[in-house]
Tab-separated table of N, CA and C in Angstrom:
chain	number	residue	atom	x	y	z
A	1	MET	N	30.531	-0.489	28.901
A	1	MET	CA	30.414	0.442	27.943
A	1	MET	C	29.039	0.263	27.222
A	2	GLU	N	28.286	1.341	26.950
A	2	GLU	CA	26.968	1.092	26.235
A	2	GLU	C	27.175	1.199	24.823
A	3	LYS	N	26.555	0.212	24.089
A	3	LYS	CA	26.659	0.272	22.767
A	3	LYS	C	25.503	1.033	22.191
A	4	LYS	N	25.909	2.029	21.210
A	4	LYS	CA	24.861	2.845	20.761
A	4	LYS	C	24.423	2.177	19.434
A	5	SER	N	23.257	2.506	19.177
A	5	SER	CA	22.690	1.938	17.722
A	5	SER	C	23.146	2.825	16.866
A	6	HIS	N	23.534	2.246	15.557
A	6	HIS	CA	24.033	2.892	14.514
A	6	HIS	C	22.835	3.475	13.662
A	7	PRO	N	23.190	4.661	12.964
A	7	PRO	CA	21.893	5.260	12.304
A	7	PRO	C	21.479	4.316	11.108
A	8	TYR	N	22.304	3.318	10.655
A	8	TYR	CA	21.875	2.461	9.530
A	8	TYR	C	20.723	1.645	9.915
A	9	TYR	N	20.502	1.396	11.409
A	9	TYR	CA	19.507	0.456	11.865
A	9	TYR	C	18.292	1.198	11.772
A	10	TYR	N	18.206	2.460	11.739
A	10	TYR	CA	16.985	3.195	11.502
A	10	TYR	C	16.710	3.204	9.906
A	11	LEU	N	17.768	3.350	9.078
A	11	LEU	CA	17.507	3.087	7.707
A	11	LEU	C	17.020	1.697	7.439
A	12	GLY	N	17.432	0.684	7.997
A	12	GLY	CA	16.802	-0.526	7.669
A	12	GLY	C	15.396	-0.708	8.174
A	13	GLY	N	15.219	-0.092	9.306
A	13	GLY	CA	13.774	-0.033	9.698
A	13	GLY	C	12.755	0.817	8.839
A	14	LEU	N	13.409	1.859	8.363
A	14	LEU	CA	12.588	2.803	7.460
A	14	LEU	C	12.433	1.848	6.107
A	15	ILE	N	13.244	1.258	5.635
A	15	ILE	CA	13.181	0.529	4.286
A	15	ILE	C	12.183	-0.692	4.533
A	16	GLY	N	12.224	-1.140	5.724
A	16	GLY	CA	11.475	-2.300	5.958
A	16	GLY	C	10.083	-1.823	6.157
A	17	LEU	N	9.772	-0.548	6.699
A	17	LEU	CA	8.454	-0.032	6.728
A	17	LEU	C	7.881	0.282	5.447
A	18	VAL	N	8.632	0.940	4.658
A	18	VAL	CA	8.154	1.218	3.240
A	18	VAL	C	7.794	-0.056	2.453
A	19	LEU	N	8.719	-0.917	2.434
A	19	LEU	CA	8.408	-2.261	1.702
A	19	LEU	C	7.180	-2.859	2.210
A	20	GLY	N	7.102	-3.043	3.624
A	20	GLY	CA	6.004	-3.722	4.191
A	20	GLY	C	4.696	-3.073	3.759
A	21	TYR	N	4.623	-1.814	3.908
A	21	TYR	CA	3.480	-0.990	3.593
A	21	TYR	C	3.027	-1.286	2.084
A	22	ILE	N	3.909	-1.225	1.213
A	22	ILE	CA	3.630	-1.398	-0.193
A	22	ILE	C	3.211	-2.833	-0.468
A	23	ILE	N	3.894	-3.878	0.224
A	23	ILE	CA	3.544	-5.144	0.073
A	23	ILE	C	2.083	-5.439	0.665
A	24	ALA	N	1.732	-4.852	1.819
A	24	ALA	CA	0.503	-5.169	2.528
A	24	ALA	C	-0.566	-4.563	1.461
A	25	LYS	N	-0.427	-3.393	1.083
A	25	LYS	CA	-1.537	-2.759	0.277
A	25	LYS	C	-1.582	-3.506	-0.913
A	26	ILE	N	-0.642	-3.951	-1.657
A	26	ILE	CA	-0.873	-4.753	-2.863
A	26	ILE	C	-1.531	-6.067	-2.659
A	27	TYR	N	-1.176	-6.503	-1.435
A	27	TYR	CA	-1.710	-7.996	-1.093
A	27	TYR	C	-3.258	-7.662	-0.800
A	28	GLN	N	-3.717	-6.609	-0.004
A	28	GLN	CA	-4.975	-6.240	0.247
A	28	GLN	C	-5.821	-6.047	-1.026
A	29	ILE	N	-5.143	-5.361	-2.089
A	29	ILE	CA	-5.962	-5.269	-3.326
A	29	ILE	C	-6.149	-6.460	-3.966
A	30	TRP	N	-5.108	-7.338	-4.115
A	30	TRP	CA	-5.181	-8.416	-4.714
A	30	TRP	C	-6.413	-9.465	-3.967
A	31	VAL	N	-6.446	-9.521	-2.634
A	31	VAL	CA	-7.472	-10.259	-2.033
A	31	VAL	C	-8.859	-9.778	-2.271
A	32	VAL	N	-9.008	-8.348	-2.337
A	32	VAL	CA	-10.364	-7.674	-2.735
A	32	VAL	C	-10.673	-8.327	-4.132
A	33	VAL	N	-9.837	-8.029	-4.964
A	33	VAL	CA	-10.109	-8.340	-6.410
A	33	VAL	C	-10.331	-9.973	-6.612
A	34	TYR	N	-9.603	-10.718	-5.860
A	34	TYR	CA	-9.760	-12.097	-5.940
A	34	TYR	C	-11.217	-12.542	-5.270
A	35	LEU	N	-11.396	-12.106	-4.268
A	35	LEU	CA	-12.756	-12.417	-3.709
A	35	LEU	C	-14.012	-11.821	-4.477
A	36	GLY	N	-13.768	-10.897	-5.217
A	36	GLY	CA	-14.770	-10.079	-5.878
A	36	GLY	C	-14.910	-10.840	-7.249
A	37	SER	N	-14.045	-11.541	-7.699
A	37	SER	CA	-14.002	-12.118	-9.053
A	37	SER	C	-14.684	-13.485	-9.077
A	38	ASP	N	-15.242	-13.886	-10.281
A	38	ASP	CA	-15.738	-15.204	-10.422
A	38	ASP	C	-14.665	-16.296	-10.774
A	39	ALA	N	-13.513	-15.713	-11.011
A	39	ALA	CA	-12.527	-16.749	-11.481
A	39	ALA	C	-11.736	-17.374	-10.241
A	40	SER	N	-12.249	-17.216	-9.024
A	40	SER	CA	-11.651	-18.098	-7.915
A	40	SER	C	-11.776	-19.478	-8.109
A	41	ILE	N	-10.704	-20.118	-7.617
A	41	ILE	CA	-10.481	-21.564	-7.862
A	41	ILE	C	-11.001	-22.481	-6.584
A	42	GLY	N	-11.368	-21.761	-5.747
A	42	GLY	CA	-11.920	-22.362	-4.560
A	42	GLY	C	-10.937	-22.649	-3.289
A	43	VAL	N	-9.857	-22.106	-3.425
A	43	VAL	CA	-8.766	-22.066	-2.602
A	43	VAL	C	-8.715	-20.493	-2.147
A	44	LEU	N	-8.930	-20.222	-0.879
A	44	LEU	CA	-8.746	-18.873	-0.416
A	44	LEU	C	-7.429	-18.493	-0.059
A	45	PRO	N	-6.911	-17.252	-0.407
A	45	PRO	CA	-5.583	-16.676	0.088
A	45	PRO	C	-5.356	-16.663	1.465
A	46	MET	N	-4.023	-16.826	1.884
A	46	MET	CA	-3.804	-16.718	3.410
A	46	MET	C	-4.143	-15.370	3.902
A	47	PHE	N	-4.656	-15.321	5.066
A	47	PHE	CA	-4.920	-14.149	5.855
A	47	PHE	C	-6.019	-13.297	5.078
A	48	TRP	N	-6.851	-13.953	4.375
A	48	TRP	CA	-7.896	-13.253	3.510
A	48	TRP	C	-8.840	-12.528	4.357
A	49	LYS	N	-9.209	-13.216	5.456
A	49	LYS	CA	-10.225	-12.657	6.370
A	49	LYS	C	-9.680	-11.286	7.041
A	50	THR	N	-8.424	-11.432	7.630
A	50	THR	CA	-7.704	-10.321	8.340
A	50	THR	C	-7.608	-9.164	7.154
A	51	ALA	N	-7.199	-9.513	6.100
A	51	ALA	CA	-6.835	-8.417	5.072
A	51	ALA	C	-8.072	-7.826	4.517
A	52	SER	N	-9.371	-8.454	4.539
A	52	SER	CA	-10.427	-7.774	4.057
A	52	SER	C	-11.315	-7.175	4.972
A	53	THR	N	-11.306	-7.746	6.224
A	53	THR	CA	-12.286	-7.318	7.311
A	53	THR	C	-11.620	-6.304	8.270
A	54	ASN	N	-10.205	-6.456	8.458
A	54	ASN	CA	-9.445	-5.483	9.327
A	54	ASN	C	-8.134	-5.221	8.746
A	55	PRO	N	-8.171	-4.271	7.611
A	55	PRO	CA	-7.079	-4.107	6.791
A	55	PRO	C	-5.888	-3.365	7.770
A	56	ALA	N	-6.221	-2.597	8.795
A	56	ALA	CA	-5.294	-1.768	9.633
A	56	ALA	C	-4.453	-2.790	10.387
A	57	LEU	N	-5.070	-3.808	10.983
A	57	LEU	CA	-4.325	-4.823	11.678
A	57	LEU	C	-3.399	-5.665	10.684
A	58	HIS	N	-3.831	-5.998	9.585
A	58	HIS	CA	-3.140	-6.678	8.569
A	58	HIS	C	-1.819	-5.850	8.156
A	59	THR	N	-2.054	-4.677	7.838
A	59	THR	CA	-1.041	-3.661	7.483
A	59	THR	C	-0.041	-3.639	8.601
A	60	PHE	N	-0.505	-3.301	9.734
A	60	PHE	CA	0.479	-3.108	10.833
A	60	PHE	C	1.242	-4.454	11.087
A	61	GLY	N	0.689	-5.630	10.936
A	61	GLY	CA	1.559	-6.935	11.017
A	61	GLY	C	2.562	-7.051	9.967
A	62	VAL	N	2.154	-6.777	8.796
A	62	VAL	CA	3.086	-6.905	7.748
A	62	VAL	C	4.296	-6.022	7.831
A	63	VAL	N	3.944	-4.814	8.171
A	63	VAL	CA	4.924	-3.724	8.189
A	63	VAL	C	5.822	-3.986	9.475
A	64	LEU	N	5.386	-4.495	10.660
A	64	LEU	CA	6.227	-4.911	11.747
A	64	LEU	C	7.219	-6.000	11.343
A	65	VAL	N	6.645	-7.087	10.658
A	65	VAL	CA	7.564	-8.207	10.014
A	65	VAL	C	8.634	-7.761	9.312
A	66	PHE	N	8.305	-6.708	8.395
A	66	PHE	CA	9.345	-6.084	7.476
A	66	PHE	C	10.218	-5.293	8.103
A	67	MET	N	9.847	-4.523	9.134
A	67	MET	CA	10.654	-3.672	9.687
A	67	MET	C	11.757	-4.521	10.711
A	68	ILE	N	11.327	-5.574	11.109
A	68	ILE	CA	12.256	-6.414	11.998
A	68	ILE	C	13.296	-7.121	11.051
A	69	ILE	N	12.663	-7.581	9.841
A	69	ILE	CA	13.653	-8.085	8.957
A	69	ILE	C	14.635	-7.130	8.444
A	70	GLY	N	14.287	-5.950	8.110
A	70	GLY	CA	15.219	-4.865	7.762
A	70	GLY	C	16.311	-4.656	8.885
A	71	ILE	N	15.831	-4.562	9.983
A	71	ILE	CA	16.933	-4.210	11.125
A	71	ILE	C	17.891	-5.446	11.288
A	72	LEU	N	17.297	-6.595	11.200
A	72	LEU	CA	18.179	-7.817	11.339
A	72	LEU	C	19.018	-7.764	10.235
A	73	PHE	N	18.532	-7.705	9.067
A	73	PHE	CA	19.579	-7.706	7.863
A	73	PHE	C	20.628	-6.615	7.912
A	74	VAL	N	20.402	-5.380	8.540
A	74	VAL	CA	21.419	-4.447	8.836
A	74	VAL	C	22.493	-4.986	9.753
A	75	ARG	N	21.941	-5.601	10.916
A	75	ARG	CA	22.670	-6.129	11.965
A	75	ARG	C	23.685	-7.170	11.373
A	76	ILE	N	23.167	-8.010	10.551
A	76	ILE	CA	23.948	-9.125	10.124
A	76	ILE	C	25.026	-8.605	9.111
A	77	LEU	N	24.659	-7.583	8.393
A	77	LEU	CA	25.679	-7.035	7.497
A	77	LEU	C	26.773	-6.227	8.307
A	78	PHE	N	26.437	-5.608	9.261
A	78	PHE	CA	27.569	-5.018	10.231
A	78	PHE	C	28.353	-6.057	10.882
A	79	ASN	N	27.888	-7.176	11.433
A	79	ASN	CA	28.642	-8.153	11.928
A	79	ASN	C	29.651	-8.791	10.873
A	80	VAL	N	29.063	-9.099	9.716
A	80	VAL	CA	30.101	-9.511	8.736
A	80	VAL	C	31.053	-8.554	8.358
A	81	ALA	N	30.762	-7.225	8.258
A	81	ALA	CA	31.752	-6.328	7.953
A	81	ALA	C	32.831	-6.146	9.184
A	82	GLU	N	32.299	-6.242	10.331
A	82	GLU	CA	33.239	-6.170	11.577
A	82	GLU	C	34.146	-7.370	11.475
A	83	LYS	N	33.656	-8.422	11.257
A	83	LYS	CA	34.658	-9.512	11.135
A	83	LYS	C	35.542	-9.458	10.009
A	84	LYS	N	35.286	-8.899	8.944
A	84	LYS	CA	36.202	-8.809	7.735
A	84	LYS	C	37.155	-7.734	8.128
A	85	ILE	N	36.749	-6.788	8.798
A	85	ILE	CA	37.785	-5.669	9.187
A	85	ILE	C	38.685	-6.175	10.282
A	86	ASP	N	38.277	-6.987	11.312
A	86	ASP	CA	39.061	-7.682	12.123
A	86	ASP	C	40.180	-8.525	11.495
A	87	LYS	N	39.802	-9.153	10.449
A	87	LYS	CA	40.607	-10.078	9.717
A	87	LYS	C	41.794	-9.339	8.997
A	88	LEU	N	41.530	-8.128	8.694
A	88	LEU	CA	42.547	-7.318	7.913
A	88	LEU	C	43.575	-6.740	8.881
A	89	LYS	N	43.264	-6.604	10.079
A	89	LYS	CA	44.078	-5.994	11.235
A	89	LYS	C	45.225	-6.970	11.670
């Protein structure tokens, strides 16, 4: 029997997409401001080169990671809920 994907998986992916996009853009803004200011402490932020020279790739990577996390989170929640329902039966 084929197991169909639940609509909540799409919701988890959508929430991951939105959160990933917001976080990626905030990080890119922070990197640009950090590199442009004179207050830098000599330590460069992680992924600064990708975030500043190729922002589309950086955004895609961050959004992809957050979408995967959102889908896995929904999957874990469904597994826990199914186990609790099985215990009640």
